[in-house]
Amino acid sequence: MKIVGLTGGIGSGKSTVVRIFGDLGVHWVDADDVAREVVEPGTAGLAAIAEHFGRDILQADGALDRAALRQRVFENPEERNWLECLLHPVIREELVRQLKSPEVPNSQPYALLVSPLLLETDQHELVDRVVVVDVPEHIQIERTMARDDNSRVQVERIMAAQMARDERRSRADAVIDNNRPLQDVERQVCELHNRFLFEFR
């Protein structure tokens, strides 16, 4: 089975596009979901994070305080680097396991690997095609501030840690313009799905 990587900057609307692919019967694995799974209570990942950052990085129930961790790593590049070195290999291993899992029925010749950091990490090595979900940067900022209740400064910091929009677009095999009405986005996804069915037969 072929793997198509789906990426885009924060607030680009990857979730909307993935749901459309899902409605067409395409199986997907979301790197954000896997990133949460590998730091759930009882995992080696969470134990290492608590040991490194201190127990105040945990909530009262023992779960990771994501907001506190996000603030710590985006204020300190060395801490972000430490966290990425810990988690990226674990996330990659779990992504591969879930993408190749025989228990997931998939009638399509391809599956999606959805990852905001597909091109910034070695995850792009797992895929046969790269699809970028794209919107202008001011739309990314507006959507993310509204969705996550983050400040503009925080959103801009997150965007600065991601690949620049022009570079991301230049590395794409296909770009989905998600600054269009939903009906048009659905049309773009259907056309791309048909292209992949042809290319991967």
XYZ file of N, CA, C and O in Angstrom:
804
model
N 0.831 -1.190 0.000
C 0.000 0.000 0.000
C 0.874 1.252 0.000
O 1.887 1.305 0.683
N 0.467 2.252 -0.765
C 1.195 3.511 -0.819
C 0.761 4.413 0.343
O -0.360 4.283 0.856
N 1.660 5.311 0.720
C 1.369 6.263 1.793
C 1.460 7.676 1.221
O 2.452 8.040 0.591
N 0.414 8.458 1.451
C 0.396 9.870 1.050
C 0.508 10.708 2.315
O -0.277 10.540 3.251
N 1.493 11.585 2.346
C 1.659 12.479 3.485
C 0.822 13.723 3.284
O 0.853 14.346 2.215
N 0.046 14.073 4.301
C -0.781 15.282 4.250
C -0.278 16.226 5.332
O -0.228 15.855 6.511
N 0.111 17.424 4.937
C 0.658 18.372 5.903
C 0.141 19.773 5.606
O -0.540 20.005 4.603
N 0.496 20.690 6.475
C 0.098 22.086 6.328
C 0.430 22.785 7.627
O 0.566 22.141 8.668
N 0.573 24.078 7.566
C 0.875 24.837 8.772
C -0.277 24.789 9.753
O -1.390 24.382 9.416
N -0.010 25.219 10.979
C -1.052 25.275 12.000
C -2.200 26.151 11.491
O -1.979 27.170 10.847
N -3.431 25.696 11.718
C -4.598 26.476 11.316
C -4.910 26.421 9.831
O -5.756 27.168 9.347
N -4.255 25.512 9.099
C -4.493 25.446 7.648
C -5.755 24.655 7.301
O -6.251 24.729 6.178
N -6.265 23.888 8.261
C -7.494 23.135 8.005
C -7.264 21.701 7.575
O -8.052 21.131 6.812
N -6.181 21.099 8.082
C -5.882 19.698 7.733
C -7.032 18.774 8.129
O -7.366 17.853 7.393
N -7.641 19.028 9.283
C -8.718 18.149 9.779
C -9.896 18.110 8.815
O -10.474 17.044 8.570
N -10.263 19.249 8.263
C -11.364 19.313 7.297
C -11.040 18.459 6.073
O -11.861 17.659 5.606
N -9.832 18.596 5.554
C -9.417 17.869 4.354
C -9.360 16.365 4.631
O -9.812 15.549 3.815
N -8.848 15.995 5.803
C -8.763 14.570 6.163
C -10.150 13.940 6.229
O -10.351 12.812 5.768
N -11.110 14.669 6.798
C -12.473 14.134 6.891
C -13.039 13.855 5.488
O -13.749 12.872 5.286
N -12.729 14.713 4.532
C -13.218 14.506 3.161
C -12.588 13.244 2.570
O -13.285 12.415 1.972
N -11.280 13.080 2.754
C -10.624 11.836 2.304
C -11.258 10.625 3.005
O -11.491 9.586 2.380
N -11.517 10.761 4.306
C -12.133 9.676 5.068
C -13.493 9.290 4.517
O -13.839 8.108 4.437
N -14.287 10.300 4.104
C -15.605 10.029 3.513
C -15.484 9.256 2.203
O -16.430 8.592 1.776
N -14.308 9.349 1.570
C -14.058 8.597 0.323
C -13.507 7.196 0.613
O -13.169 6.456 -0.313
N -13.400 6.845 1.904
C -12.963 5.509 2.281
C -11.470 5.360 2.505
O -10.958 4.240 2.595
N -10.755 6.491 2.610
C -9.308 6.436 2.799
C -8.980 6.372 4.295
O -9.457 7.195 5.080
N -8.167 5.397 4.669
C -7.701 5.254 6.058
C -6.617 6.288 6.316
O -5.800 6.568 5.445
N -6.608 6.873 7.512
C -5.535 7.808 7.848
C -5.054 7.600 9.267
O -5.770 7.077 10.124
N -3.809 7.998 9.490
C -3.209 8.009 10.823
C -2.730 9.436 11.064
O -2.057 10.016 10.211
N -3.099 9.989 12.210
C -2.785 11.379 12.539
C -1.619 11.427 13.517
O -1.701 10.893 14.618
N -0.524 12.073 13.103
C 0.673 12.147 13.952
C 0.394 12.898 15.258
O 1.003 12.600 16.280
N -0.540 13.864 15.236
C -0.892 14.576 16.473
C -1.534 13.617 17.477
O -1.249 13.675 18.674
N -2.416 12.733 16.981
C -3.042 11.738 17.869
C -1.982 10.799 18.443
O -1.985 10.499 19.645
N -1.077 10.354 17.578
C -0.008 9.444 18.025
C 0.896 10.157 19.029
O 1.298 9.567 20.036
N 1.174 11.442 18.784
C 2.018 12.208 19.717
C 1.377 12.284 21.098
O 2.079 12.284 22.118
N 0.040 12.332 21.155
C -0.660 12.320 22.454
C -0.595 10.927 23.085
O -0.395 10.791 24.288
N -0.772 9.895 22.256
C -0.784 8.518 22.763
C 0.548 8.136 23.416
O 0.559 7.432 24.429
N 1.676 8.590 22.852
C 2.982 8.149 23.352
C 3.391 8.866 24.644
O 4.432 8.542 25.214
N 2.570 9.826 25.107
C 2.861 10.484 26.394
C 1.681 10.365 27.364
O 1.535 11.166 28.274
N 0.853 9.345 27.165
C -0.240 9.104 28.103
C 0.326 8.552 29.410
O 1.436 8.004 29.440
N -0.409 8.705 30.511
C 0.063 8.162 31.798
C 0.435 6.689 31.668
O -0.273 5.915 31.024
N 1.584 6.337 32.244
C 2.065 4.961 32.199
C 3.048 4.699 31.074
O 3.648 3.623 31.023
N 3.238 5.670 30.158
C 4.181 5.462 29.057
C 5.589 5.883 29.472
O 5.773 6.730 30.350
N 6.562 5.298 28.802
C 7.960 5.666 29.050
C 8.213 7.118 28.651
O 9.015 7.818 29.278
N 7.502 7.582 27.612
C 7.663 8.962 27.160
C 7.294 9.963 28.232
O 8.042 10.915 28.492
N 6.154 9.740 28.884
C 5.712 10.671 29.932
C 6.650 10.623 31.134
O 6.975 11.657 31.724
N 7.121 9.435 31.478
C 8.056 9.308 32.612
C 9.333 10.101 32.345
O 9.833 10.807 33.230
N 9.854 10.021 31.119
C 11.081 10.751 30.771
C 10.856 12.258 30.813
O 11.717 13.017 31.277
N 9.685 12.706 30.346
C 9.366 14.138 30.354
C 9.271 14.650 31.788
O 9.810 15.706 32.127
N 8.593 13.896 32.654
C 8.436 14.313 34.052
C 9.789 14.346 34.762
O 10.048 15.236 35.582
N 10.649 13.399 34.436
C 11.977 13.377 35.047
C 12.812 14.576 34.594
O 13.515 15.199 35.382
N 12.693 14.935 33.328
C 13.496 16.031 32.772
C 12.982 17.407 33.208
O 13.759 18.269 33.609
N 11.659 17.618 33.113
C 11.086 18.941 33.377
C 10.608 19.123 34.818
O 10.313 20.236 35.225
N 10.495 18.024 35.550
C 9.981 18.110 36.917
C 8.511 17.734 36.952
O 7.794 17.833 35.951
N 8.046 17.326 38.124
C 6.677 16.819 38.253
C 5.622 17.908 38.084
O 4.446 17.607 37.895
N 6.037 19.184 38.140
C 5.048 20.248 37.947
C 4.593 20.365 36.490
O 3.711 21.154 36.168
N 5.182 19.538 35.616
C 4.755 19.503 34.216
C 3.551 18.555 34.071
O 2.980 18.415 32.992
N 3.165 17.917 35.192
C 2.024 17.001 35.195
C 0.810 17.667 35.846
O 0.950 18.488 36.752
N -0.370 17.261 35.408
C -1.604 17.708 36.049
C -1.840 16.859 37.306
O -1.142 15.874 37.532
N -2.832 17.252 38.078
C -3.121 16.547 39.335
C -3.422 15.062 39.107
O -3.088 14.218 39.947
N -4.014 14.722 37.950
C -4.368 13.321 37.676
C -3.207 12.526 37.074
O -3.360 11.364 36.710
N -2.035 13.171 36.948
C -0.864 12.480 36.418
C -0.684 12.605 34.917
O 0.307 12.130 34.364
N -1.646 13.238 34.247
C -1.535 13.443 32.793
C -0.615 14.625 32.510
O -0.369 15.470 33.380
N -0.102 14.674 31.309
C 0.786 15.753 30.898
C 0.017 17.074 30.808
O -1.069 17.126 30.243
N 0.592 18.128 31.369
C 0.032 19.472 31.235
C 0.583 20.043 29.925
O 1.668 20.619 29.878
N -0.156 19.841 28.852
C 0.326 20.198 27.515
C 0.600 21.688 27.363
O 1.559 22.083 26.708
N -0.264 22.512 27.948
C -0.084 23.964 27.822
C 1.222 24.392 28.490
O 1.983 25.194 27.937
N 1.500 23.832 29.663
C 2.737 24.173 30.380
C 3.963 23.703 29.595
O 4.956 24.427 29.480
N 3.882 22.498 29.045
C 5.005 21.970 28.262
C 5.228 22.807 27.005
O 6.364 23.161 26.677
N 4.123 23.152 26.317
C 4.227 23.955 25.096
C 4.926 25.283 25.393
O 5.812 25.709 24.658
N 4.525 25.907 26.487
C 5.134 27.193 26.842
C 6.631 27.038 27.123
O 7.447 27.823 26.655
N 6.994 25.991 27.851
C 8.416 25.754 28.193
C 9.261 25.526 26.943
O 10.342 26.093 26.817
N 8.772 24.703 26.020
C 9.614 24.352 24.874
C 9.668 25.453 23.825
O 10.682 25.593 23.138
N 8.604 26.243 23.710
C 8.660 27.311 22.714
C 9.443 28.518 23.219
O 9.887 29.344 22.439
N 9.650 28.608 24.522
C 10.479 29.682 25.067
C 11.952 29.299 25.095
O 12.811 30.147 25.250
N 12.250 27.994 24.958
C 13.626 27.527 25.087
C 13.945 26.509 23.986
O 13.547 25.342 24.085
N 14.665 26.939 22.940
C 14.963 26.028 21.821
C 15.712 24.760 22.236
O 15.495 23.698 21.646
N 16.571 24.842 23.251
C 17.298 23.642 23.703
C 16.344 22.618 24.286
O 16.496 21.411 24.060
N 15.356 23.087 25.036
C 14.360 22.179 25.619
C 13.487 21.572 24.519
O 13.129 20.397 24.571
N 13.147 22.380 23.508
C 12.363 21.856 22.392
C 13.152 20.765 21.677
O 12.606 19.718 21.315
N 14.431 20.996 21.466
C 15.286 20.019 20.806
C 15.356 18.716 21.614
O 15.279 17.610 21.052
N 15.479 18.837 22.935
C 15.523 17.649 23.795
C 14.225 16.846 23.644
O 14.254 15.615 23.485
N 13.090 17.559 23.673
C 11.786 16.897 23.572
C 11.625 16.204 22.222
O 11.153 15.070 22.147
N 12.036 16.891 21.147
C 11.929 16.301 19.812
C 12.802 15.053 19.666
O 12.382 14.061 19.076
N 14.009 15.108 20.238
C 14.906 13.934 20.180
C 14.308 12.742 20.928
O 14.495 11.593 20.528
N 13.578 13.027 21.997
C 12.923 11.958 22.767
C 11.734 11.378 21.991
O 11.620 10.153 21.846
N 10.872 12.261 21.485
C 9.573 11.807 20.985
C 9.541 11.427 19.503
O 8.799 10.526 19.123
N 10.300 12.106 18.653
C 10.173 11.844 17.217
C 10.409 10.380 16.837
O 9.618 9.820 16.065
N 11.443 9.712 17.371
C 11.612 8.288 17.011
C 10.462 7.411 17.500
O 10.039 6.482 16.796
N 9.936 7.708 18.685
C 8.833 6.918 19.249
C 7.572 7.131 18.414
O 6.838 6.182 18.109
N 7.323 8.386 18.045
C 6.150 8.708 17.223
C 6.260 8.024 15.867
O 5.304 7.408 15.386
N 7.439 8.091 15.268
C 7.638 7.476 13.946
C 7.349 5.975 13.995
O 6.663 5.420 13.126
N 7.882 5.313 15.012
C 7.685 3.864 15.152
C 6.197 3.519 15.253
O 5.718 2.569 14.628
N 5.464 4.311 16.050
C 4.031 4.054 16.230
C 3.251 4.388 14.958
O 2.290 3.700 14.617
N 3.649 5.436 14.236
C 3.001 5.771 12.963
C 3.118 4.608 11.983
O 2.135 4.217 11.349
N 4.325 4.064 11.865
C 4.562 2.939 10.947
C 3.685 1.754 11.344
O 3.046 1.120 10.500
N 3.624 1.485 12.653
C 2.822 0.353 13.128
C 1.350 0.541 12.744
O 0.698 -0.379 12.238
N 0.818 1.755 12.975
C -0.600 1.990 12.697
C -0.904 2.025 11.195
O -1.953 1.570 10.754
N 0.017 2.562 10.401
C -0.209 2.615 8.949
C -0.208 1.224 8.326
O -0.934 0.956 7.377
N 0.608 0.338 8.883
C 0.734 -1.009 8.317
C -0.157 -2.024 9.029
O -0.106 -3.208 8.741
N -0.959 -1.538 9.981
C -1.784 -2.436 10.790
C -2.794 -3.192 9.926
O -3.599 -2.591 9.213
N -2.772 -4.530 9.998
C -3.700 -5.321 9.188
C -5.131 -5.273 9.727
O -6.065 -5.629 9.018
N -5.308 -4.797 10.988
C -6.663 -4.802 11.553
C -7.524 -3.664 11.000
O -8.715 -3.593 11.253
N -6.905 -2.734 10.250
C -7.668 -1.624 9.679
C -8.039 -1.958 8.244
O -7.169 -2.061 7.385
N -9.340 -2.151 7.980
C -9.735 -2.451 6.609
C -9.574 -1.203 5.737
O -10.017 -0.132 6.098
N -8.903 -1.350 4.610
C -8.724 -0.222 3.716
C -8.854 -0.734 2.294
O -8.000 -1.459 1.806
N -9.939 -0.335 1.641
C -10.192 -0.805 0.275
C -9.430 0.035 -0.751
O -9.450 -0.267 -1.933
N -8.773 1.092 -0.281
C -8.062 1.990 -1.188
C -6.606 1.545 -1.352
O -6.049 0.892 -0.475
N -5.971 1.949 -2.465
C -4.562 1.559 -2.674
C -3.580 2.436 -1.898
O -2.375 2.268 -2.026
N -4.109 3.375 -1.098
C -3.225 4.241 -0.314
C -3.879 4.618 1.010
O -5.096 4.510 1.165
N -3.033 5.033 1.948
C -3.495 5.567 3.232
C -2.824 6.926 3.423
O -1.831 7.239 2.760
N -3.375 7.724 4.336
C -2.834 9.053 4.617
C -2.063 9.067 5.925
O -2.529 8.520 6.926
N -0.906 9.701 5.902
C -0.174 10.042 7.118
C -0.340 11.548 7.285
O 0.168 12.330 6.475
N -1.095 11.946 8.298
C -1.396 13.361 8.533
C -0.438 13.882 9.596
O -0.416 13.372 10.719
N 0.366 14.882 9.234
C 1.358 15.377 10.184
C 1.698 16.839 9.908
O 2.090 17.182 8.796
N 1.592 17.694 10.950
C 1.982 19.091 10.761
C 3.488 19.246 10.554
O 3.941 20.231 9.987
N 4.267 18.256 11.007
C 5.731 18.328 10.893
C 6.281 17.279 9.925
O 7.418 16.833 10.064
N 5.478 16.913 8.953
C 5.891 15.888 7.981
C 7.226 16.241 7.325
O 8.112 15.394 7.216
N 7.366 17.489 6.905
C 8.556 17.905 6.163
C 9.690 18.366 7.076
O 10.842 18.403 6.659
N 9.356 18.708 8.325
C 10.383 19.165 9.265
C 11.092 18.007 9.954
O 12.165 18.181 10.516
N 10.475 16.832 9.940
C 11.057 15.637 10.566
C 11.355 14.615 9.474
O 11.118 14.875 8.291
N 11.837 13.443 9.893
C 12.101 12.401 8.894
C 10.836 11.627 8.508
O 10.908 10.657 7.763
N 9.667 12.084 8.970
C 8.425 11.402 8.602
C 8.183 11.418 7.093
O 7.534 10.516 6.560
N 8.711 12.430 6.391
C 8.504 12.493 4.938
C 9.143 11.294 4.230
O 8.758 10.956 3.114
N 10.101 10.634 4.896
C 10.724 9.453 4.309
C 9.760 8.260 4.245
O 10.018 7.291 3.537
N 8.657 8.350 4.990
C 7.681 7.256 5.028
C 6.670 7.340 3.891
O 5.889 6.415 3.694
N 6.647 8.458 3.144
C 5.553 8.684 2.206
C 6.000 8.646 0.748
O 7.155 8.910 0.428
N 5.015 8.328 -0.118
C 5.246 8.281 -1.564
C 4.857 9.587 -2.258
O 5.343 9.878 -3.344
N 3.955 10.345 -1.648
C 3.530 11.648 -2.182
C 3.331 12.599 -1.000
O 3.009 12.167 0.102
N 3.476 13.892 -1.287
C 3.246 14.930 -0.265
C 2.133 15.854 -0.754
O 2.219 16.413 -1.850
N 1.099 15.988 0.075
C -0.001 16.922 -0.198
C 0.044 18.004 0.873
O 0.087 17.701 2.066
N 0.035 19.261 0.440
C 0.053 20.388 1.370
C -1.309 21.068 1.358
O -1.833 21.420 0.296
N -1.883 21.224 2.557
C -3.102 22.016 2.733
C -2.637 23.443 3.007
O -1.868 23.681 3.942
N -3.101 24.369 2.193
C -2.532 25.714 2.231
C -3.593 26.796 2.405
O -4.668 26.719 1.794
N -3.273 27.761 3.272
C -4.041 29.011 3.393
C -3.039 30.136 3.631
O -1.916 29.876 4.079
N -3.420 31.376 3.351
C -2.522 32.493 3.659
C -2.212 32.564 5.157
O -3.019 32.130 5.987
N -1.054 33.115 5.487
C -0.601 33.131 6.881
C -1.548 33.898 7.807
O -1.750 33.501 8.955
N -2.150 34.976 7.329
C -3.065 35.724 8.217
C -4.294 34.886 8.573
O -4.846 35.001 9.666
N -4.694 33.995 7.668
C -5.816 33.078 7.961
C -5.385 32.046 9.002
O -6.145 31.714 9.920
N -4.153 31.520 8.871
C -3.629 30.580 9.873
C -3.702 31.206 11.266
O -4.137 30.563 12.230
N -3.254 32.457 11.375
C -3.214 33.134 12.673
C -4.629 33.311 13.218
O -4.899 32.961 14.379
N -5.544 33.809 12.381
C -6.929 34.035 12.834
C -7.580 32.738 13.295
O -8.198 32.676 14.364
N -7.453 31.687 12.486
C -8.094 30.405 12.828
C -7.533 29.818 14.121
O -8.269 29.302 14.955
N -6.205 29.861 14.259
C -5.577 29.248 15.430
C -5.889 30.022 16.700
O -6.141 29.429 17.754
N -5.905 31.340 16.624
C -6.261 32.146 17.793
C -7.690 31.843 18.229
O -7.967 31.690 19.414
N -8.600 31.725 17.265
C -10.003 31.448 17.578
C -10.199 30.035 18.123
O -10.952 29.817 19.068
N -9.481 29.064 17.545
C -9.669 27.656 17.907
C -9.027 27.304 19.247
O -9.600 26.612 20.070
N -7.785 27.751 19.442
C -6.996 27.307 20.593
C -6.899 28.327 21.714
O -6.241 28.086 22.716
N -7.517 29.486 21.527
C -7.448 30.544 22.536
C -5.990 30.909 22.846
O -5.618 31.125 23.997
N -5.161 30.938 21.803
C -3.757 31.337 21.934
C -3.616 32.804 21.566
O -4.404 33.335 20.786
N -2.581 33.440 22.089
C -2.299 34.817 21.710
C -1.660 34.832 20.323
O -1.123 33.818 19.859
N -1.691 35.986 19.667
C -1.052 36.132 18.355
C 0.433 35.786 18.442
O 0.973 35.104 17.568
N 1.089 36.245 19.517
C 2.529 35.993 19.683
C 2.793 34.497 19.762
O 3.729 33.977 19.136
N 1.967 33.779 20.513
C 2.147 32.331 20.658
C 1.964 31.622 19.311
O 2.740 30.735 18.948
N 0.946 32.028 18.556
C 0.693 31.412 17.249
C 1.860 31.707 16.304
O 2.323 30.818 15.581
N 2.352 32.935 16.318
C 3.472 33.293 15.440
C 4.734 32.514 15.802
O 5.509 32.139 14.922
N 4.922 32.238 17.095
C 6.064 31.416 17.522
C 5.949 29.998 16.975
O 6.922 29.411 16.524
N 4.747 29.436 17.067
C 4.518 28.082 16.552
C 4.776 28.055 15.042
O 5.436 27.157 14.522
N 4.272 29.073 14.342
C 4.471 29.141 12.894
C 5.953 29.279 12.549
O 6.425 28.689 11.571
N 6.686 30.023 13.360
C 8.123 30.208 13.111
C 8.897 28.905 13.272
O 9.940 28.705 12.651
N 8.375 27.995 14.116
C 9.029 26.696 14.326
C 8.706 25.726 13.193
O 9.349 24.688 13.061
N 7.690 26.056 12.390
C 7.318 25.216 11.251
C 8.007 25.732 9.988
O 8.501 26.853 9.948
N 8.013 24.904 8.972
C 8.606 25.286 7.695
C 7.860 26.485 7.113
O 6.636 26.590 7.260
N 8.579 27.362 6.434
C 7.963 28.529 5.809
C 6.969 28.078 4.736
O 7.165 27.056 4.071
N 5.909 28.852 4.584
C 4.825 28.486 3.660
C 5.344 28.218 2.249
O 4.982 27.211 1.623
N 6.174 29.099 1.706
C 6.660 28.934 0.325
C 7.483 27.664 0.164
O 7.361 26.957 -0.844
N 8.309 27.356 1.160
C 9.120 26.140 1.083
C 8.245 24.897 1.152
O 8.447 23.928 0.418
N 7.250 24.935 2.049
C 6.334 23.790 2.178
C 5.626 23.550 0.839
O 5.543 22.425 0.359
N 5.141 24.614 0.220
C 4.445 24.492 -1.066
C 5.381 23.945 -2.156
O 4.970 23.131 -2.990
N 6.641 24.374 -2.117
C 7.590 23.946 -3.157
C 7.923 22.461 -3.057
O 8.344 21.844 -4.034
N 7.713 21.862 -1.880
C 8.028 20.441 -1.689
C 6.809 19.538 -1.875
O 6.888 18.329 -1.680
N 5.696 20.141 -2.268
C 4.449 19.379 -2.410
C 4.324 18.766 -3.788
O 4.737 19.356 -4.785
N 3.745 17.556 -3.827
C 3.333 16.959 -5.092
C 1.970 17.513 -5.507
O 1.618 17.495 -6.681
N 1.203 17.978 -4.517
C -0.103 18.591 -4.774
C -0.400 19.567 -3.637
O -0.004 19.334 -2.496
N -1.095 20.650 -3.972
C -1.485 21.656 -2.978
C -3.006 21.782 -2.999
O -3.614 21.908 -4.074
N -3.610 21.721 -1.817
C -5.051 21.948 -1.687
C -5.246 23.347 -1.108
O -4.751 23.652 -0.014
N -5.947 24.187 -1.859
C -6.234 25.552 -1.411
C -7.441 25.491 -0.485
O -8.572 25.309 -0.933
N -7.189 25.658 0.815
C -8.266 25.554 1.797
C -8.793 26.930 2.198
O -9.431 27.071 3.230
N -8.524 27.925 1.381
C -9.086 29.255 1.599
C -10.238 29.469 0.613
O -10.461 30.560 0.126
N -10.921 28.395 0.307
C -12.025 28.388 -0.642
C -13.274 27.855 0.067
O -13.175 27.252 1.124
N -14.453 28.021 -0.539
C -15.664 27.420 0.041
C -15.517 25.900 0.156
O -14.808 25.281 -0.646
N -16.196 25.318 1.131
C -16.078 23.877 1.399
C -16.344 23.041 0.149
O -15.647 22.057 -0.110
N -17.327 23.429 -0.635
C -17.669 22.663 -1.842
C -16.471 22.598 -2.795
O -16.218 21.567 -3.422
N -15.723 23.674 -2.894
C -14.559 23.701 -3.778
C -13.427 22.851 -3.205
O -12.714 22.177 -3.957
N -13.268 22.869 -1.875
C -12.246 22.027 -1.235
C -12.588 20.552 -1.472
O -11.713 19.748 -1.795
N -13.871 20.209 -1.353
C -14.307 18.828 -1.610
C -13.980 18.426 -3.051
O -13.533 17.312 -3.299
N -14.200 19.347 -3.999
C -13.882 19.067 -5.405
C -12.386 18.810 -5.576
O -11.988 17.844 -6.251
N -11.556 19.637 -4.941
C -10.099 19.461 -5.044
C -9.674 18.094 -4.501
O -8.834 17.408 -5.085
N -10.254 17.708 -3.345
C -9.902 16.423 -2.733
C -10.342 15.271 -3.627
O -9.582 14.315 -3.831
N -11.549 15.354 -4.191
C -12.039 14.274 -5.073
C -11.141 14.120 -6.293
O -10.828 12.995 -6.703
N -10.721 15.243 -6.867
C -9.831 15.176 -8.032
C -8.499 14.529 -7.666
O -7.954 13.719 -8.415
N -7.987 14.894 -6.486
C -6.714 14.333 -6.036
C -6.853 12.843 -5.738
O -5.980 12.043 -6.093
N -7.959 12.457 -5.111
C -8.225 11.051 -4.813
C -8.245 10.232 -6.118
O -7.606 9.177 -6.209
N -8.924 10.755 -7.120
C -8.988 10.056 -8.413
C -7.605 9.957 -9.049
O -7.258 8.933 -9.649
N -6.815 11.001 -8.910
C -5.438 10.967 -9.435
C -4.623 9.872 -8.744
O -3.917 9.108 -9.399
N -4.768 9.763 -7.423
C -4.007 8.741 -6.685
C -4.501 7.344 -7.045
O -3.690 6.404 -7.143
N -5.805 7.167 -7.228
C -6.309 5.860 -7.646
C -5.687 5.452 -8.975
O -5.351 4.280 -9.168
N -5.517 6.419 -9.863
C -4.910 6.131 -11.172
C -3.418 5.832 -11.011
O -2.910 4.850 -11.561
N -2.705 6.684 -10.250
C -1.250 6.539 -10.112
C -0.850 5.276 -9.344
O 0.202 4.709 -9.590
N -1.695 4.864 -8.387
C -1.318 3.761 -7.498
C -1.966 2.435 -7.895
O -1.946 1.490 -7.130
N -2.564 2.345 -9.111
C -3.244 1.081 -9.447
C -2.250 -0.025 -9.684
O -1.094 0.159 -9.935
